Structure formats: C-alpha cells, structure tokens
Amino acid sequence: MTTARAPLIRAEGLYYSYVGGTPEPVPALRGIDLRIHPGEYVAVVGANGSGKSTLLRHFNALLQPDAGNVWVHEWNTREAVHLRSIRSSVGMVFQVPDAQIVASTVEEDVAFGPENLGIEPEALQVRVREALDAVGLTGYEERASHALSAGQKQRLAIAAALAMHPRCILFDEATSVLDPQGRLQLLNTMQALCSQGLAVVTVTHDMTEAARAHRVVVLHNGEIAMQGDPRSVFAQENHLLALGLETPAPTHIAHRLAGRLPFSSQIPVTVEELADEVAGQLKLHGQIPQSNPMQPGGAYP
Amino acid sequence: MNRPSRPSEFELVGRVTIGQYLPTNSQVHQLDPRAKLLMVLLLAIGVVASDSLLGLAILLGGVALCLVSARIPLGYTLDGLRPALPFLLLLALLQILVIPARGPCLRTVWEWAFFSVTDRSLLAGAVLALRFVVMALGISLVSFSTSTTELTHGIEHLLRPMQTFGLPAHEAALVVNITIRFLPILAAEAERLLKAQASRGADFGPGRFGLLTRARKLLPLLVPLFLISLRRADQLVEAMEARCYLGGKGRTNLIQLRAHPRDHLAVLATSMVVALVVYLGSIDVEGLILSSILPCPT
Amino acid sequence: MSQPDTLISVQDLAHTYLRGTPFEVPSLRGVSLTVAAGRTVGLVGPTGSGKSTLLQHLNGLLRPQEGTVHVLGDSLTDPSINIRDIRQRVGLVFQNPEDQLFEPYAGDDVAFGPRALGLERDQVRERVRQAMEAVGLSFDLKDRLTSQLSQGERRRLALAGVLALEPQILVLDEPTAGLDPLGRRSLLDFLSSWASDAKRAIVLATHNMEDIALLSDDVYVLVAGKIVLSGPARTVLQNADVLLQSSLSLPVSVELSRQLRRRGLPVSTDSLTMDEATRQIEVLLRGDS
C-alpha cells in the first residue's frame, strides 16, 4: 500500500485520559503516533480497555487530545471551526445499530448528515440515492428504519456516512452484534468501499476480520504494541497471546504445525491459504497427483 | 388440558398501542400532518371548553367516523384504552358521588348518608369519562394514521413561526420523533429486564406489600432501564455529532410538505364542529332538554 | 449403558408473538428438543430464528401456547406448578447479562437471587462467595461499586448472580457475545468445567460456531421457528450444506476439511475443534516424510 501521498489522518504524541467516575483520571491513550493514508484499510485490535474505541473517536474529533495533536487533512481536531469539515470527511459507524439511527425512515436517516451541512433538497435526493445504491439498499427509501434487520441497519449507517462524501469511514466494532451472514455482508461492503478509494479504520475483536486489512495496529494499555501487515503481526503469536489476543484460527493451526509445515511463502491467515499450504506440501512430496483441480487461493475469503 | 390463560405476563411491547402506525393508506392517512395536528388541537379545545354531553357525543361520533374511514380496527383501538379503564371509572365515580354539582335545577336521583347523586352530577361523571375517551381516541387516530416522519415534520413546520421567539423548532420536533421511536425500543428493553430479573427470582407481583417495599421491588427493573436509556441517549448524541448535527440552524430538509385543498377543508370542517360543540356547552343544552321533560324542584 | 435422565423435554412447541393483534408473528412452529443430564445442548440459528423464544420456554418465562414443555418432571402447561421453583432450578442467562446489574455494590447484586429465595444471611454470604469464585472473581470484589468493574468482570458478576441460585440446568443466550478473546476463553473454560457434573446440563444458544463445536454434545439447528437438523454435534456440525443454507457459518475445522478435500486430499470429516483439525493435518503430513 503506497504511502507516498500525504496522510489523511495524523496523530502525534496523542495522550488522553477519562475523567469522572473514579477519583483519578484513567489514562486511555499514552503517546500514540499513527498515520492513516488515503484508501488504506486499517484494523485496530486490542484487549478490552486497551484504548481502541477511544483512539477511533479522536479521528473524527468526537474527542480532543489532552496532549499531542490529531490532524485530519490539515485541520487540527482541537479547533472547533474545523469540526464540520472534519466530521463530514471522516464518517463513523457505531456498534449498536439502534443507537445511531436518527430518523424514522431510511431516506431521511441517510439525508440527516447532508441536511446538517445545508445541502439543497435536489442535491439531497441525489446523495441519498447514491449512498443507498453503494450499500445495496436501493428501494428501501420509505421503509421504517427500525424495521430493518441488524445487518441492514449497519448498512444504513454506512449509507448515512457516505452521503456526506467522506474520505474515510471509522467502524467501532460494527460487526459484533451481527450474525455470521450479516457480518460477512458488512465486511464485503467495507472492502468494496475501500477498493473505491475510501480509507477504512475498523476496531474489532474478530481476528479473521482484522486479517482483511492492509495494516493491523495492536494496542495495549493505551500504547501501540505492534503494527504491520496482518501476516507479520499474526506471525508473532506468543507476543499476541501475552497481550491478551489471539491469531485467526487458520494462523493458529499453522503455528501449531510449524515443525511439519515450513511455510512456502507467507503465514496463512485464511482457511483457503492454509489449505493451499497443506496441499502444496503434500504435492511436493508426491502425496497427491499434480493434476488435481485446485481452488485458486485468494487473499480474502 | 388446562392451560394458563395468558402465555406470558411479560409481553409488553405489542400491548403499547399508542404511537403505533398502521399504514392502511386511507384518506385520513393522506391528509397533511399539519392538518391532522391542528384538528387534534381543535379537538382538545372542544373537549376542554365544552361541558355539554351532547357536544362531546358529537365529537365522539366524529372521531369514530374518522377511525372507520381510516380503516383502523375499532376493537384494536378500544383495546388500547383498557388499561386506563379502572382509573377512569374511579374518577367518574368520584365525580358523581363526591364532587357537588352546580346548576339552577338539581334533581336528586339517589341519596345515602352524606352522598347525594343528582342529575347534574351524573351528567358531570359522563362528561368526564367522555372527555377522556374522545381525547384518547383522537390522539390514537393521529398516531395510527400518521407516520413518525410526518408527525415530526408537521410539528416542526407548525412550530417554525415560533423560531423568531427563540423556540428551537427542529430540536423540539427531533425530541418528539426520537421519544416516539424509542418507546418500543425501551419497552423491549424493559421486557427483557423483567424476564431476566424474574429468572433470578425477582417478584414483581401485585402488592401484598407496603408502598415502600413495592417501590424497592421495582428497582431491578427501573435502575438498569434508566442506565440503558442514558447509555442509548449518549450513543445517539455521539452519532448525531458525528454527522455534524449542531442544532436546527442552517439545516435543509429532504422532505417538503405540501398542503392540498382537502387539508384546508378538513381543518375548516373540524373548527365548525368544535364551534358548535362549544356553543352547545355555553347554552347548557342538557339543562334545557331536562327542564322541558321534568319539573324543576325548588 | 444406562440412558441419561431427561431433564427437559419439549414436544411440538409452537408460539406466536402478539397473538390476536394485527402485529402477530409466529416465532416457533412445532419444535421438539430434549436435554439430558450430563449433556450440553447447542442451539444454533440465524437471528430471528426463534432461539430466544425457545430458551424462554425452558424456565417458564413463556408458557406453551401449543405443544408441551416438561422441565424436571413438571409440565409447564399446568397452571398450578411452582414456577419460582422452576426458575431456581433452571438458570437462564440472557444476552449481555451485565445490563441487568442494578445494585450499587457488586456483592449485593449476586446476593439478590439467594435473598429472593429467603435464605439466611450466612447462607446468602456463602452462596455469593462460591458463585463469585466459581466465575473467577475474588470475593473481595463484593464491596466494589458495580460501575467500577470492567465489562468482563460485570458479565462474570451477572453470571455469578444466576449461579448463586445453584441451578441444575444453565441456559445461556449468546454468552460470549462482545467479549474479547481472553474473556471468551475463560468463560468457555468455566462452562466446560461446570458441565462436567453428570447431574447438570447446559443449553447454549448462539451463532458462534466455534463455541458450539467446543462445548456441545448435541446440536439443534433452528431456522424460522423450525428444527431443520438435530443430532450429535459431530454429525450436525459437519453437514455443511444445511448449515450454510441456514445462513450460518461452519466451524473452522469443518471448513478446513472441506477446503482440503476440494484440493484432492483424503480428509475424513471428523474434526470439530481446532485441536482435532491440527492433529488430523499432522497425520496427513507425517504420512509423507
């Protein structure tokens, strides 16, 4: 992933503590330096309490740093005058579907953001139509927003963010309440958006989800403990375990097989890749005929 | 086999009938929400300003007619009133027995100790009950035939003239919208909590206990419900801020309301009926009718 | 081999929400299910399949509209049974149970159940201690403010609240939803050890197939209010066609076996957990060196 272009979001020396509820402020972020580039797909992982969701909220200026700075494009998140620009450029999808729906119909919920920006009614119509189209909810305009399934509600939330023409969308554990089918659909949508040039930053517990990203950032106690492309991060299984995390199941199996399965290219992060590796090994040693029909191994399921 | 009469004592969500929208696409449904809101307002004026049983009966007939034309099942509507029935009966009884009626000609119907029931007090009791029923049905009619979207826009448009006096029209409308929309969501949470706490042995049963104990028994429901509501509110605020909500100023609207002649006609017709009803109250039409049939005790 | 006792028996259960209103929705259409002592029953199905409705019949929160439910010898269609007794013996843990905590102090919340049972103070204290320690919480936490505990601790506290009733059967709805990997592992370990008592049983409803693969002895697949497949876990979880058609995912090891077979490898479909899958591949690879 090229990083030649200027970063979309830049955090430098970011410190943040929560105040209230306890006698001492609780430090949540301790000196974070991080950059998000245009079109990049970044997964932020970490145990509960590592600061993931807090970090995310600095990227659209819902929170401001206690020390250090966060810039979105060249706007500093501390400056109130830039709030509108920042928040329309960086959208956010939250974990609880019901608690982010503002209007009672689908089209109005999508229009809510641009309405706040004072966009003209004719342009509003266009934006709503395009946003619903991008998430596969065309035809749902007049449906009651609360009557959608959880997966559809999350896609609605994405459409609502898209209608503001953002350069980046943040996802705060957006798949955690969804069933497997809903989760898969949402992840595919996120991937499609990224391939269209949108930056995606997602906070998740699901390592299989994190495996889809260009880059994985591992937080621990408010600091970045590890970062890199998924393979290099998941290769360090012991370190991850010490941080209270785990690797995707196929990677875990591959680690356990390490003695018998020297990885030909890179450590597998999906089931297909693992199957490819195993099949490849056995073919090498003549266990199976070469002419067997093989599924093309894909990077993403 | 003898089964328990009700499958579950916890099914709250569907029983809350106020705020439900039944899309039957009738004439009433197609009226502009502003017209419907104005009609309910006029209805309220009629209900409050008129003492006349006949007048209220006319209003009841009008509302019932609208419900029929809106293709709302009457039984379902009346079902929604059922929880309030005992309370209503109690109030009516109090009105009849305890509140002394006033008027030029009081004919005593029944007497016992210091309780006396006159024709006037009977009328007053009936008027009280009817006031409630008319208003409840009127509000139900509006909520059954108007989607929350329409309602919100209607309220916002009607409140817009007040913006010059500093009333935040959009915020007010948004509050109404979100409140209505979250009622079923919170009812579902309450149902879930009742079930969860009952599974732990909580007893929300009717009181064999004193008031304080009964209140304490509700804590396992009220405390978490309150906390969840606060949390949802926080989350919703975050979501709105994330989409650049900074109040109603400078906002545009996707949905534009357009009034048709039938809307004006509906409001006009309603005002005329209400005017008649208020007039009937002012001339004490019941007193006149009764006096023409029965003599007046001096 | 003696037949294990049947603790719960559900026969042709049907349920419609809001029956008799314009909004009525059928949620269960003739479901039959058996929970035997010493077994863990897994109930899988997509959202809206009726899992939660079915679970709520198991402790009497819902009474059967049609069909029968027998719990520990009592029939739930009989209006004269002691329902509170059933609710003590069948502990139902809802999804996100930490939402139901309401006492300011942690220990008091766990004590709620035992107190409702009318136990003496010493007994209550002992129950709270045992329950908290069973879920891995130190008894000292009883004096902590509930609001100050972490999410994982609060979930465990809520679970302790149900365990303090000393139920014979635990019924759980999506128990690991929202937990981080560490929290999930410790919860699964706990459930596994709790279930090792031959007189107890667990019913687990979830769409997390790994949890099911790890814990269940018997699995029922519920789709749109009907059981479309049931049987021993090993058999059901390897029926990829039915699982995928039911909008469910496959346990990783089952998916892995499929992928290996697609590449021409002689893989039997017997592995359920990751451990088994690993060993299976080891065997394959060992064959070649």
mmCIF file with all atom_site columns, C-alpha atoms in Angstrom, chain C residues 215-283:
data_model
loop_
_atom_site.group_PDB
_atom_site.id
_atom_site.type_symbol
_atom_site.label_atom_id
_atom_site.label_alt_id
_atom_site.label_comp_id
_atom_site.label_asym_id
_atom_site.label_entity_id
_atom_site.label_seq_id
_atom_site.pdbx_PDB_ins_code
_atom_site.Cartn_x
_atom_site.Cartn_y
_atom_site.Cartn_z
_atom_site.occupancy
_atom_site.B_iso_or_equiv
_atom_site.pdbx_formal_charge
_atom_site.auth_seq_id
_atom_site.auth_comp_id
_atom_site.auth_asym_id
_atom_site.auth_atom_id
_atom_site.pdbx_PDB_model_num
ATOM 1  C CA . LEU C 1 215 ? -18.905 -27.364 24.129 1.00 0.00 ? 215 LEU C CA 1
ATOM 2  C CA . SER C 1 216 ? -21.877 -29.176 22.610 1.00 0.00 ? 216 SER C CA 1
ATOM 3  C CA . ASP C 1 217 ? -22.721 -32.828 22.788 1.00 0.00 ? 217 ASP C CA 1
ATOM 4  C CA . ASP C 1 218 ? -25.981 -32.468 20.866 1.00 0.00 ? 218 ASP C CA 1
ATOM 5  C CA . VAL C 1 219 ? -26.871 -29.745 18.384 1.00 0.00 ? 219 VAL C CA 1
ATOM 6  C CA . TYR C 1 220 ? -30.217 -28.466 17.110 1.00 0.00 ? 220 TYR C CA 1
ATOM 7  C CA . VAL C 1 221 ? -30.378 -26.163 14.086 1.00 0.00 ? 221 VAL C CA 1
ATOM 8  C CA . LEU C 1 222 ? -33.321 -23.754 14.253 1.00 0.00 ? 222 LEU C CA 1
ATOM 9  C CA . VAL C 1 223 ? -34.419 -21.841 11.172 1.00 0.00 ? 223 VAL C CA 1
ATOM 10 C CA . ALA C 1 224 ? -37.567 -19.715 11.017 1.00 0.00 ? 224 ALA C CA 1
ATOM 11 C CA . GLY C 1 225 ? -39.081 -21.434 14.026 1.00 0.00 ? 225 GLY C CA 1
ATOM 12 C CA . LYS C 1 226 ? -38.448 -24.992 12.870 1.00 0.00 ? 226 LYS C CA 1
ATOM 13 C CA . ILE C 1 227 ? -35.749 -27.501 13.725 1.00 0.00 ? 227 ILE C CA 1
ATOM 14 C CA . VAL C 1 228 ? -34.170 -28.357 10.389 1.00 0.00 ? 228 VAL C CA 1
ATOM 15 C CA . LEU C 1 229 ? -31.478 -30.645 11.737 1.00 0.00 ? 229 LEU C CA 1
ATOM 16 C CA . SER C 1 230 ? -30.604 -32.240 15.043 1.00 0.00 ? 230 SER C CA 1
ATOM 17 C CA . GLY C 1 231 ? -28.348 -34.920 16.416 1.00 0.00 ? 231 GLY C CA 1
ATOM 18 C CA . PRO C 1 232 ? -24.901 -35.455 17.896 1.00 0.00 ? 232 PRO C CA 1
ATOM 19 C CA . ALA C 1 233 ? -22.644 -32.439 17.475 1.00 0.00 ? 233 ALA C CA 1
ATOM 20 C CA . ARG C 1 234 ? -20.184 -34.243 15.298 1.00 0.00 ? 234 ARG C CA 1
ATOM 21 C CA . THR C 1 235 ? -22.849 -35.215 12.781 1.00 0.00 ? 235 THR C CA 1
ATOM 22 C CA . VAL C 1 236 ? -24.720 -31.929 12.679 1.00 0.00 ? 236 VAL C CA 1
ATOM 23 C CA . LEU C 1 237 ? -21.735 -29.611 12.507 1.00 0.00 ? 237 LEU C CA 1
ATOM 24 C CA . GLN C 1 238 ? -20.339 -31.449 9.523  1.00 0.00 ? 238 GLN C CA 1
ATOM 25 C CA . ASN C 1 239 ? -23.492 -31.020 7.490  1.00 0.00 ? 239 ASN C CA 1
ATOM 26 C CA . ALA C 1 240 ? -22.081 -28.030 5.653  1.00 0.00 ? 240 ALA C CA 1
ATOM 27 C CA . ASP C 1 241 ? -24.959 -27.821 3.198  1.00 0.00 ? 241 ASP C CA 1
ATOM 28 C CA . VAL C 1 242 ? -27.657 -27.388 5.810  1.00 0.00 ? 242 VAL C CA 1
ATOM 29 C CA . LEU C 1 243 ? -25.565 -25.038 7.920  1.00 0.00 ? 243 LEU C CA 1
ATOM 30 C CA . LEU C 1 244 ? -24.675 -22.781 5.015  1.00 0.00 ? 244 LEU C CA 1
ATOM 31 C CA . GLN C 1 245 ? -28.249 -22.772 3.728  1.00 0.00 ? 245 GLN C CA 1
ATOM 32 C CA . SER C 1 246 ? -29.355 -21.694 7.192  1.00 0.00 ? 246 SER C CA 1
ATOM 33 C CA . SER C 1 247 ? -27.192 -18.569 6.954  1.00 0.00 ? 247 SER C CA 1
ATOM 34 C CA . LEU C 1 248 ? -24.769 -19.985 9.474  1.00 0.00 ? 248 LEU C CA 1
ATOM 35 C CA . SER C 1 249 ? -21.035 -20.309 9.194  1.00 0.00 ? 249 SER C CA 1
ATOM 36 C CA . LEU C 1 250 ? -19.070 -23.507 9.646  1.00 0.00 ? 250 LEU C CA 1
ATOM 37 C CA . PRO C 1 251 ? -16.690 -24.228 12.485 1.00 0.00 ? 251 PRO C CA 1
ATOM 38 C CA . VAL C 1 252 ? -13.189 -23.503 11.202 1.00 0.00 ? 252 VAL C CA 1
ATOM 39 C CA . SER C 1 253 ? -12.099 -27.114 11.308 1.00 0.00 ? 253 SER C CA 1
ATOM 40 C CA . VAL C 1 254 ? -15.086 -28.238 9.253  1.00 0.00 ? 254 VAL C CA 1
ATOM 41 C CA . GLU C 1 255 ? -14.403 -25.505 6.710  1.00 0.00 ? 255 GLU C CA 1
ATOM 42 C CA . LEU C 1 256 ? -10.769 -26.542 6.638  1.00 0.00 ? 256 LEU C CA 1
ATOM 43 C CA . SER C 1 257 ? -11.683 -30.162 5.953  1.00 0.00 ? 257 SER C CA 1
ATOM 44 C CA . ARG C 1 258 ? -13.871 -29.069 3.060  1.00 0.00 ? 258 ARG C CA 1
ATOM 45 C CA . GLN C 1 259 ? -11.131 -26.961 1.559  1.00 0.00 ? 259 GLN C CA 1
ATOM 46 C CA . LEU C 1 260 ? -8.621  -29.765 1.905  1.00 0.00 ? 260 LEU C CA 1
ATOM 47 C CA . ARG C 1 261 ? -10.941 -32.217 0.215  1.00 0.00 ? 261 ARG C CA 1
ATOM 48 C CA . ARG C 1 262 ? -11.503 -29.761 -2.621 1.00 0.00 ? 262 ARG C CA 1
ATOM 49 C CA . ARG C 1 263 ? -7.781  -29.886 -3.198 1.00 0.00 ? 263 ARG C CA 1
ATOM 50 C CA . GLY C 1 264 ? -7.884  -33.634 -3.543 1.00 0.00 ? 264 GLY C CA 1
ATOM 51 C CA . LEU C 1 265 ? -6.695  -34.547 -0.079 1.00 0.00 ? 265 LEU C CA 1
ATOM 52 C CA . PRO C 1 266 ? -8.059  -37.644 1.653  1.00 0.00 ? 266 PRO C CA 1
ATOM 53 C CA . VAL C 1 267 ? -9.535  -35.987 4.677  1.00 0.00 ? 267 VAL C CA 1
ATOM 54 C CA . SER C 1 268 ? -12.208 -37.598 6.778  1.00 0.00 ? 268 SER C CA 1
ATOM 55 C CA . THR C 1 269 ? -14.655 -35.115 8.124  1.00 0.00 ? 269 THR C CA 1
ATOM 56 C CA . ASP C 1 270 ? -14.267 -35.984 11.742 1.00 0.00 ? 270 ASP C CA 1
ATOM 57 C CA . SER C 1 271 ? -12.595 -32.973 13.232 1.00 0.00 ? 271 SER C CA 1
ATOM 58 C CA . LEU C 1 272 ? -14.667 -30.472 15.135 1.00 0.00 ? 272 LEU C CA 1
ATOM 59 C CA . THR C 1 273 ? -12.268 -28.393 17.131 1.00 0.00 ? 273 THR C CA 1
ATOM 60 C CA . MET C 1 274 ? -9.043  -26.751 16.098 1.00 0.00 ? 274 MET C CA 1
ATOM 61 C CA . ASP C 1 275 ? -7.069  -29.266 18.150 1.00 0.00 ? 275 ASP C CA 1
ATOM 62 C CA . GLU C 1 276 ? -8.586  -32.131 16.201 1.00 0.00 ? 276 GLU C CA 1
ATOM 63 C CA . ALA C 1 277 ? -8.007  -30.352 12.900 1.00 0.00 ? 277 ALA C CA 1
ATOM 64 C CA . THR C 1 278 ? -4.369  -29.748 13.752 1.00 0.00 ? 278 THR C CA 1
ATOM 65 C CA . ARG C 1 279 ? -3.816  -33.357 14.666 1.00 0.00 ? 279 ARG C CA 1
ATOM 66 C CA . GLN C 1 280 ? -5.537  -34.509 11.514 1.00 0.00 ? 280 GLN C CA 1
ATOM 67 C CA . ILE C 1 281 ? -3.249  -32.416 9.328  1.00 0.00 ? 281 ILE C CA 1
ATOM 68 C CA . GLU C 1 282 ? -0.235  -33.606 11.297 1.00 0.00 ? 282 GLU C CA 1
ATOM 69 C CA . VAL C 1 283 ? -1.196  -37.169 10.481 1.00 0.00 ? 283 VAL C CA 1
#
